[in-house]
Amino acid sequence: QVQLIESGGGLVQAGGSLRLSCVATGRTFSNFPVGWFRQHPGKEREFLAVINASGSWKHYADSVKGRFAISRDNAKNTVWLQMNSLKPEDTAVYYCAADPDGTYSYSSAWAYWGQGTQVTVSS
């Protein structure tokens, strides 16, 4: 089992930045990839970014490429999502997920999820 806890969400003005954290407990954190998703009200969860177990490979959705950056520190059991140049349309609940089995851009592929953290970007 893996438990994931997100933090770092909040209210920010358009153009601002936030850094989300995802802390994992349970199974050995360094053994699996971690991803970030977000969910707008009434919509499906949207893939944002993924990082492999060692941190040597990352991939981003086109919607956030160049603005968001994923990183991890396995010694701290933590993955971060640095979000820059935020826009009002980035307002959503953000989730981290761990241990995918299948296509990582599909939310159904991920075995473990955090509880989510709200990000609100004002115009």
PDB file of C-alpha atoms in Angstrom:
ATOM      1  CA  GLN A   1       0.000   0.000   0.000  1.00  0.00           C
ATOM      2  CA  VAL A   2       1.022   3.567  -0.664  1.00  0.00           C
ATOM      3  CA  GLN A   3      -0.429   6.647   0.972  1.00  0.00           C
ATOM      4  CA  LEU A   4      -0.050   9.974  -0.812  1.00  0.00           C
ATOM      5  CA  ILE A   5      -0.603  13.375   0.731  1.00  0.00           C
ATOM      6  CA  GLU A   6      -0.665  16.523  -1.389  1.00  0.00           C
ATOM      7  CA  SER A   7      -0.113  20.035  -0.096  1.00  0.00           C
ATOM      8  CA  GLY A   8       0.750  23.471  -1.377  1.00  0.00           C
ATOM      9  CA  GLY A   9      -2.481  24.457  -3.048  1.00  0.00           C
ATOM     10  CA  GLY A  10      -4.119  27.812  -2.475  1.00  0.00           C
ATOM     11  CA  LEU A  11      -5.219  31.064  -4.046  1.00  0.00           C
ATOM     12  CA  VAL A  12      -2.861  32.879  -6.404  1.00  0.00           C
ATOM     13  CA  GLN A  13      -3.205  35.671  -8.936  1.00  0.00           C
ATOM     14  CA  ALA A  14      -2.846  35.012 -12.640  1.00  0.00           C
ATOM     15  CA  GLY A  15       0.810  34.978 -13.618  1.00  0.00           C
ATOM     16  CA  GLY A  16       1.860  33.759 -10.198  1.00  0.00           C
ATOM     17  CA  SER A  17       3.444  30.500  -9.080  1.00  0.00           C
ATOM     18  CA  LEU A  18       2.733  27.661  -6.695  1.00  0.00           C
ATOM     19  CA  ARG A  19       4.650  24.535  -5.772  1.00  0.00           C
ATOM     20  CA  LEU A  20       2.650  21.454  -4.920  1.00  0.00           C
ATOM     21  CA  SER A  21       4.136  18.652  -2.832  1.00  0.00           C
ATOM     22  CA  CYS A  22       3.225  14.982  -2.737  1.00  0.00           C
ATOM     23  CA  VAL A  23       4.604  12.990   0.174  1.00  0.00           C
ATOM     24  CA  ALA A  24       4.401   9.203   0.058  1.00  0.00           C
ATOM     25  CA  THR A  25       4.408   6.654   2.836  1.00  0.00           C
ATOM     26  CA  GLY A  26       4.154   2.897   2.716  1.00  0.00           C
ATOM     27  CA  ARG A  27       5.917   0.962  -0.011  1.00  0.00           C
ATOM     28  CA  THR A  28       9.384   1.953  -1.159  1.00  0.00           C
ATOM     29  CA  PHE A  29       8.808   5.253  -2.870  1.00  0.00           C
ATOM     30  CA  SER A  30      11.797   5.020  -5.154  1.00  0.00           C
ATOM     31  CA  ASN A  31      10.397   1.947  -6.931  1.00  0.00           C
ATOM     32  CA  PHE A  32       7.622   3.569  -8.948  1.00  0.00           C
ATOM     33  CA  PRO A  33       6.686   6.488 -11.177  1.00  0.00           C
ATOM     34  CA  VAL A  34       4.562   9.343  -9.858  1.00  0.00           C
ATOM     35  CA  GLY A  35       2.196  11.528 -11.791  1.00  0.00           C
ATOM     36  CA  TRP A  36       0.142  14.680 -11.353  1.00  0.00           C
ATOM     37  CA  PHE A  37      -3.412  15.136 -12.553  1.00  0.00           C
ATOM     38  CA  ARG A  38      -6.046  17.801 -12.093  1.00  0.00           C
ATOM     39  CA  GLN A  39      -9.801  17.791 -12.174  1.00  0.00           C
ATOM     40  CA  HIS A  40     -12.119  20.633 -13.095  1.00  0.00           C
ATOM     41  CA  PRO A  41     -15.674  20.481 -11.715  1.00  0.00           C
ATOM     42  CA  GLY A  42     -17.787  18.028 -13.665  1.00  0.00           C
ATOM     43  CA  LYS A  43     -14.894  16.838 -15.827  1.00  0.00           C
ATOM     44  CA  GLU A  44     -12.568  13.846 -16.020  1.00  0.00           C
ATOM     45  CA  ARG A  45      -9.175  13.913 -14.373  1.00  0.00           C
ATOM     46  CA  GLU A  46      -6.604  15.416 -16.720  1.00  0.00           C
ATOM     47  CA  PHE A  47      -3.052  14.149 -16.966  1.00  0.00           C
ATOM     48  CA  LEU A  48      -0.415  16.814 -16.368  1.00  0.00           C
ATOM     49  CA  ALA A  49       2.990  15.263 -15.776  1.00  0.00           C
ATOM     50  CA  VAL A  50       4.801  12.057 -14.895  1.00  0.00           C
ATOM     51  CA  ILE A  51       8.266  11.288 -13.567  1.00  0.00           C
ATOM     52  CA  ASN A  52       9.906   7.880 -13.573  1.00  0.00           C
ATOM     53  CA  ALA A  53      11.182   6.109 -10.474  1.00  0.00           C
ATOM     54  CA  SER A  54      14.720   7.490 -10.644  1.00  0.00           C
ATOM     55  CA  GLY A  55      13.727  10.964 -11.807  1.00  0.00           C
ATOM     56  CA  SER A  56      15.689  10.630 -15.046  1.00  0.00           C
ATOM     57  CA  TRP A  57      12.664  10.847 -17.346  1.00  0.00           C
ATOM     58  CA  LYS A  58       9.710  13.236 -17.327  1.00  0.00           C
ATOM     59  CA  HIS A  59       6.786  13.877 -19.619  1.00  0.00           C
ATOM     60  CA  TYR A  60       4.237  16.685 -19.704  1.00  0.00           C
ATOM     61  CA  ALA A  61       0.851  17.326 -21.200  1.00  0.00           C
ATOM     62  CA  ASP A  62       0.910  19.981 -23.915  1.00  0.00           C
ATOM     63  CA  SER A  63      -1.366  22.183 -21.817  1.00  0.00           C
ATOM     64  CA  VAL A  64       1.320  22.681 -19.155  1.00  0.00           C
ATOM     65  CA  LYS A  65       4.573  22.093 -21.024  1.00  0.00           C
ATOM     66  CA  GLY A  66       6.974  24.957 -20.395  1.00  0.00           C
ATOM     67  CA  ARG A  67       4.986  26.240 -17.403  1.00  0.00           C
ATOM     68  CA  PHE A  68       4.962  23.274 -15.008  1.00  0.00           C
ATOM     69  CA  ALA A  69       7.905  21.174 -13.835  1.00  0.00           C
ATOM     70  CA  ILE A  70       7.847  17.852 -12.005  1.00  0.00           C
ATOM     71  CA  SER A  71      10.687  16.710  -9.781  1.00  0.00           C
ATOM     72  CA  ARG A  72      11.316  14.229  -6.996  1.00  0.00           C
ATOM     73  CA  ASP A  73      13.613  13.503  -4.090  1.00  0.00           C
ATOM     74  CA  ASN A  74      13.456   9.817  -3.217  1.00  0.00           C
ATOM     75  CA  ALA A  75      15.363  10.376   0.014  1.00  0.00           C
ATOM     76  CA  LYS A  76      12.488  12.620   1.137  1.00  0.00           C
ATOM     77  CA  ASN A  77       9.726  10.454  -0.390  1.00  0.00           C
ATOM     78  CA  THR A  78       8.485  13.585  -2.103  1.00  0.00           C
ATOM     79  CA  VAL A  79       7.451  14.668  -5.590  1.00  0.00           C
ATOM     80  CA  TRP A  80       6.856  18.308  -6.447  1.00  0.00           C
ATOM     81  CA  LEU A  81       4.961  20.102  -9.167  1.00  0.00           C
ATOM     82  CA  GLN A  82       6.271  23.607  -9.737  1.00  0.00           C
ATOM     83  CA  MET A  83       3.602  25.662 -11.479  1.00  0.00           C
ATOM     84  CA  ASN A  84       4.541  28.979 -13.071  1.00  0.00           C
ATOM     85  CA  SER A  85       2.666  31.535 -15.187  1.00  0.00           C
ATOM     86  CA  LEU A  86      -0.607  30.314 -13.756  1.00  0.00           C
ATOM     87  CA  LYS A  87      -3.834  31.075 -15.582  1.00  0.00           C
ATOM     88  CA  PRO A  88      -7.445  31.166 -14.355  1.00  0.00           C
ATOM     89  CA  GLU A  89      -8.088  27.974 -16.349  1.00  0.00           C
ATOM     90  CA  ASP A  90      -5.534  26.195 -14.153  1.00  0.00           C
ATOM     91  CA  THR A  91      -8.062  26.419 -11.328  1.00  0.00           C
ATOM     92  CA  ALA A  92      -8.824  22.821 -10.316  1.00  0.00           C
ATOM     93  CA  VAL A  93      -8.220  20.159  -7.702  1.00  0.00           C
ATOM     94  CA  TYR A  94      -4.735  18.730  -8.186  1.00  0.00           C
ATOM     95  CA  TYR A  95      -3.907  15.113  -7.411  1.00  0.00           C
ATOM     96  CA  CYS A  96      -0.753  13.076  -7.298  1.00  0.00           C
ATOM     97  CA  ALA A  97      -0.839   9.416  -8.223  1.00  0.00           C
ATOM     98  CA  ALA A  98       1.599   6.520  -7.971  1.00  0.00           C
ATOM     99  CA  ASP A  99       2.459   3.169  -9.503  1.00  0.00           C
ATOM    100  CA  PRO A 100       0.869   3.145 -12.955  1.00  0.00           C
ATOM    101  CA  ASP A 101       0.086  -0.052 -14.817  1.00  0.00           C
ATOM    102  CA  GLY A 102      -0.589   0.842 -18.427  1.00  0.00           C
ATOM    103  CA  THR A 103      -0.770   4.114 -20.295  1.00  0.00           C
ATOM    104  CA  TYR A 104       0.251   6.747 -17.757  1.00  0.00           C
ATOM    105  CA  SER A 105      -1.895   9.480 -19.256  1.00  0.00           C
ATOM    106  CA  TYR A 106      -5.027   7.542 -18.319  1.00  0.00           C
ATOM    107  CA  SER A 107      -6.180   8.068 -14.747  1.00  0.00           C
ATOM    108  CA  SER A 108      -7.427   4.464 -14.659  1.00  0.00           C
ATOM    109  CA  ALA A 109      -3.849   3.220 -14.952  1.00  0.00           C
ATOM    110  CA  TRP A 110      -2.817   4.554 -11.563  1.00  0.00           C
ATOM    111  CA  ALA A 111      -3.128   2.431  -8.437  1.00  0.00           C
ATOM    112  CA  TYR A 112      -2.801   5.029  -5.694  1.00  0.00           C
ATOM    113  CA  TRP A 113      -4.134   8.573  -5.309  1.00  0.00           C
ATOM    114  CA  GLY A 114      -3.857  11.385  -2.840  1.00  0.00           C
ATOM    115  CA  GLN A 115      -6.830  13.310  -1.520  1.00  0.00           C
ATOM    116  CA  GLY A 116      -6.210  16.331  -3.741  1.00  0.00           C
ATOM    117  CA  THR A 117      -5.349  19.967  -3.123  1.00  0.00           C
ATOM    118  CA  GLN A 118      -7.314  22.927  -4.457  1.00  0.00           C
ATOM    119  CA  VAL A 119      -5.595  25.480  -6.650  1.00  0.00           C
ATOM    120  CA  THR A 120      -7.484  28.670  -7.448  1.00  0.00           C
ATOM    121  CA  VAL A 121      -6.089  31.252  -9.869  1.00  0.00           C
ATOM    122  CA  SER A 122      -7.774  34.635  -9.862  1.00  0.00           C
ATOM    123  CA  SER A 123      -7.827  36.911 -12.893  1.00  0.00           C
TER     124      SER A 123
END
